[in-house]
PDB file of C-alpha atoms in Angstrom:
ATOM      1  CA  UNK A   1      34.781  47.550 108.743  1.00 53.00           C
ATOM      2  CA  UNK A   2      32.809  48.825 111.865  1.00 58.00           C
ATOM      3  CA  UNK A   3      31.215  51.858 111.864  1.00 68.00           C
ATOM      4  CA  UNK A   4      31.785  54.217 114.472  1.00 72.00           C
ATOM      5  CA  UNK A   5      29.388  55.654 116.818  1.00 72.00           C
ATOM      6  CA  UNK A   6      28.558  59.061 115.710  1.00 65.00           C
ATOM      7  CA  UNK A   7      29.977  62.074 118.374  1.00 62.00           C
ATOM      8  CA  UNK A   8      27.247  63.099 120.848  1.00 64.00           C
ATOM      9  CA  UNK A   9      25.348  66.327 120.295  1.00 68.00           C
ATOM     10  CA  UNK A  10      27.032  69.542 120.751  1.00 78.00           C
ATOM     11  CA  UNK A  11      25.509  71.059 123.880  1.00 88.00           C
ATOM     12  CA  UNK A  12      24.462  74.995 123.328  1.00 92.00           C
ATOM     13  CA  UNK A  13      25.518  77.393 125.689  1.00 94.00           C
ATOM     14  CA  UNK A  14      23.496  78.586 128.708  1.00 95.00           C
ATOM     15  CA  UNK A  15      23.896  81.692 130.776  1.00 96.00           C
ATOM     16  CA  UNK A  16      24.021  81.176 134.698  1.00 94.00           C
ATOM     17  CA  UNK A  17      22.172  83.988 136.467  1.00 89.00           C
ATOM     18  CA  UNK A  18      19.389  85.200 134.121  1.00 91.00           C
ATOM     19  CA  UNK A  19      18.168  87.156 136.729  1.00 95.00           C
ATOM     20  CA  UNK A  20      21.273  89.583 136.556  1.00 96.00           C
ATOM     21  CA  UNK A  21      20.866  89.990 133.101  1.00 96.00           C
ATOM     22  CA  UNK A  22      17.796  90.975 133.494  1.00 96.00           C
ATOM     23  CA  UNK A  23      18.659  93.568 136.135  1.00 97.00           C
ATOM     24  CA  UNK A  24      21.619  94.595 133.916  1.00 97.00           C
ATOM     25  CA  UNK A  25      18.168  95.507 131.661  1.00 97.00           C
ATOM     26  CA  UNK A  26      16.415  97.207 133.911  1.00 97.00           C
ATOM     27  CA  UNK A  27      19.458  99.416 134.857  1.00 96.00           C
ATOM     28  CA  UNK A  28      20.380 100.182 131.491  1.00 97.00           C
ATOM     29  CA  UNK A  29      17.218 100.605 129.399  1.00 97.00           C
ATOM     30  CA  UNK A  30      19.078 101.789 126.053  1.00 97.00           C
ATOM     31  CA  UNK A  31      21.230  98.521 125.930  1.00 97.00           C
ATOM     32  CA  UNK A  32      17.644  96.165 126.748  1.00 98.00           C
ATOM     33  CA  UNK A  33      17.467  95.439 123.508  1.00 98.00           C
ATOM     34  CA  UNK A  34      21.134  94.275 122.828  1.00 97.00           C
ATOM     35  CA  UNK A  35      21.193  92.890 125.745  1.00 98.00           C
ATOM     36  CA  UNK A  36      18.302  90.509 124.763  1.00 97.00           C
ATOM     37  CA  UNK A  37      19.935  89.975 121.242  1.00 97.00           C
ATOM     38  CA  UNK A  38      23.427  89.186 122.970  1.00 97.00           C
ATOM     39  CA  UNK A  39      21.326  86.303 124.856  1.00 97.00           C
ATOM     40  CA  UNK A  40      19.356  84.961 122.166  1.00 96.00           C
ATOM     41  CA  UNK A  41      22.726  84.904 119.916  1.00 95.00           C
ATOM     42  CA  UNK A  42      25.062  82.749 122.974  1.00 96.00           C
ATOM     43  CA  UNK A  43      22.310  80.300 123.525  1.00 96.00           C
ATOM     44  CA  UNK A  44      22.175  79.576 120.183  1.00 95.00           C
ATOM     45  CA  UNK A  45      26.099  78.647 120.463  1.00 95.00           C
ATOM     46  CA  UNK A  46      27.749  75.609 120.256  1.00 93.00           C
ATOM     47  CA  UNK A  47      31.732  75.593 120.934  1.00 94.00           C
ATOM     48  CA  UNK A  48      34.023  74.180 123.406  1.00 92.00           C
ATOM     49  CA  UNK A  49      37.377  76.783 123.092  1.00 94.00           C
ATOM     50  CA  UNK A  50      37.643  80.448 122.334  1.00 96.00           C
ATOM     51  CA  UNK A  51      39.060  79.608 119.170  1.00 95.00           C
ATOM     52  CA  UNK A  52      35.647  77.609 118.412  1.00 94.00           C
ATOM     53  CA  UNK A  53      33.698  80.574 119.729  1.00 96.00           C
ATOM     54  CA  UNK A  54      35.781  83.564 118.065  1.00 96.00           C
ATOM     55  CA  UNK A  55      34.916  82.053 114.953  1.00 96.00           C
ATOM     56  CA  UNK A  56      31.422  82.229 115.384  1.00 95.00           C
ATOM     57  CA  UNK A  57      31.115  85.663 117.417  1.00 95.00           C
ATOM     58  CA  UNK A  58      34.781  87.901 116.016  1.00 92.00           C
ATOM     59  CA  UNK A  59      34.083  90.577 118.284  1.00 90.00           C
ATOM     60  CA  UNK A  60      34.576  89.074 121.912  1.00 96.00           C
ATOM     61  CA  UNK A  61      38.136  88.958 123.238  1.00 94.00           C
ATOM     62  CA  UNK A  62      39.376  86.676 125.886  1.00 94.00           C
ATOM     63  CA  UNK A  63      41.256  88.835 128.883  1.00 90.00           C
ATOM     64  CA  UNK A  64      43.924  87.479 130.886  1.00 87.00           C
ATOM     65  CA  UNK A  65      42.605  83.931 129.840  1.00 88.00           C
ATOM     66  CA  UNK A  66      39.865  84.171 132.446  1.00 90.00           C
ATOM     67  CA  UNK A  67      37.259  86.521 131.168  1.00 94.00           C
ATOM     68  CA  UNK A  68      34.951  86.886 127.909  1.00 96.00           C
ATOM     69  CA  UNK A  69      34.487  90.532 127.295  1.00 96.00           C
ATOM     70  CA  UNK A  70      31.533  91.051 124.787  1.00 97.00           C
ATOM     71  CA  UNK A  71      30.513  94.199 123.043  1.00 96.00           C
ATOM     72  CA  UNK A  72      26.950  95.720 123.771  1.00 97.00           C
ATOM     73  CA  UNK A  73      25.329  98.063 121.843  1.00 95.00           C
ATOM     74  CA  UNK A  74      27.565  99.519 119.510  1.00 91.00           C
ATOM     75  CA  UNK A  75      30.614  99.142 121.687  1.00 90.00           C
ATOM     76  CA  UNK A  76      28.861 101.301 124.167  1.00 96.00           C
ATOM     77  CA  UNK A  77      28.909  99.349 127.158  1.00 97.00           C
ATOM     78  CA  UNK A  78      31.353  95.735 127.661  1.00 97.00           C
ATOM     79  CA  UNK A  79      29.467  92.587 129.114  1.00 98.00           C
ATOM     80  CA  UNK A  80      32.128  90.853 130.851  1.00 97.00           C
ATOM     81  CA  UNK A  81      31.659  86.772 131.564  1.00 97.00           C
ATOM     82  CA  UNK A  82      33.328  84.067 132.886  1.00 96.00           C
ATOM     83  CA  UNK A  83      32.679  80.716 131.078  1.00 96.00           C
ATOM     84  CA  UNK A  84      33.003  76.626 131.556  1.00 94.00           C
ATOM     85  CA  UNK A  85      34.272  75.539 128.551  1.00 92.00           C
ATOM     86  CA  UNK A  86      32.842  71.656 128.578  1.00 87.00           C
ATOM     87  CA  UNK A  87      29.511  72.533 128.551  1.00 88.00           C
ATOM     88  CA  UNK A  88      29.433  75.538 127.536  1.00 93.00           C
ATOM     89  CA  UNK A  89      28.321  77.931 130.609  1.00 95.00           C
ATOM     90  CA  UNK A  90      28.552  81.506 130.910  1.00 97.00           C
ATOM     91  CA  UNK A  91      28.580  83.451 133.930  1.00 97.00           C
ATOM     92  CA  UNK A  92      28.008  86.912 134.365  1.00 97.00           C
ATOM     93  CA  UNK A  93      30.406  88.903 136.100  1.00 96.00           C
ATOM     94  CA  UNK A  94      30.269  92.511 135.264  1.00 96.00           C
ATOM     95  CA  UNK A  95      27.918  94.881 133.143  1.00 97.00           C
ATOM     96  CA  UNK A  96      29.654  98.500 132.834  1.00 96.00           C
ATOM     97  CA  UNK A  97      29.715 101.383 130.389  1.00 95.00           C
ATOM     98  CA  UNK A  98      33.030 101.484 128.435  1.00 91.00           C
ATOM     99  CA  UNK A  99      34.645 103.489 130.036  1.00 93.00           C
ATOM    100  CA  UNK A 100      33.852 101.866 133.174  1.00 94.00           C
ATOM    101  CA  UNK A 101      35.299  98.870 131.356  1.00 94.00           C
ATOM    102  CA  UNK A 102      38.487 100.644 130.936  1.00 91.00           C
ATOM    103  CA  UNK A 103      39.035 101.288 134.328  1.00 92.00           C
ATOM    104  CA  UNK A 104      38.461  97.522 135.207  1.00 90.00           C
ATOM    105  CA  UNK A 105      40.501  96.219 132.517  1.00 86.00           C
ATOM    106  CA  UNK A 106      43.753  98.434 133.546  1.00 84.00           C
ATOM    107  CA  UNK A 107      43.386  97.337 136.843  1.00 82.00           C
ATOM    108  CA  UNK A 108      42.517  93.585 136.117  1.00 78.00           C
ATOM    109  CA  UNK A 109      45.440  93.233 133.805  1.00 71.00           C
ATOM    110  CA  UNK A 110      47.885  95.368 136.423  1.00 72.00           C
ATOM    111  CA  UNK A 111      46.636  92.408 139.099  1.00 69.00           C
ATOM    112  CA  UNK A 112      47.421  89.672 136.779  1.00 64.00           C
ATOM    113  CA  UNK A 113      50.812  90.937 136.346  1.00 62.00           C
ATOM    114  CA  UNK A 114      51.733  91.036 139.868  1.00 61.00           C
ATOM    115  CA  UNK A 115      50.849  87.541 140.386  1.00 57.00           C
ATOM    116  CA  UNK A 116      53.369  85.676 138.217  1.00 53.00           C
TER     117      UNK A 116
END
């Protein structure tokens, strides 16, 4: 019997934009520091599906099948991405307080809804 040839390296995720997260940093000071653990925890992620990545990280939530909506600091403020599945990439689309998010994610959901 042949052997077969062994499945190629899982790629770890990168973020696109580093350069917002950093000003996402330097606009909120007190969330810095989760901010900075958020990033060293993703690019230390390997997984091609939500389901793959809720397993590893159980508190982000997939929105209207479009965005990844991570908690920051103590569920005080939401980091909201976008992400390629196949490589993994993340892209960073909004940083806002949670109530900020709550706004957005009435109105996001309400847009959805008139487009089907």
């Amino acid at each position: 019997m042949g052997t077969a040839d062994p499945p190629p390296p899982r790629l770890k995720a990168r973020i696109v934009a580093r350069p917002t997260l950093l000003k996402y940093m330097q606009e909120h000071p007190d969330a810095a520091d989760a901010l900075k653990g958020w990033e060293r925890t993703v690019t230390d992620l390997s997984f091609n599906s939500f389901a793959e990545l809720r397993a590893q990280v159980p508190g982000v939530d997939y929105v209207n099948r479009t965005y990844l909506v991570w908690n920051i600091n103590g569920n005080a403020y939401r980091l909201v991405t976008l992400v390629r599945w196949t490589r993994p990439v993340l892209y960073l689309h909004r940083f806002m307080t949670h109530a900020e998010y709550n706004t957005w994610s009435d109105l996001t959901r309400k847009t959805k809804k008139k487009k089907k």
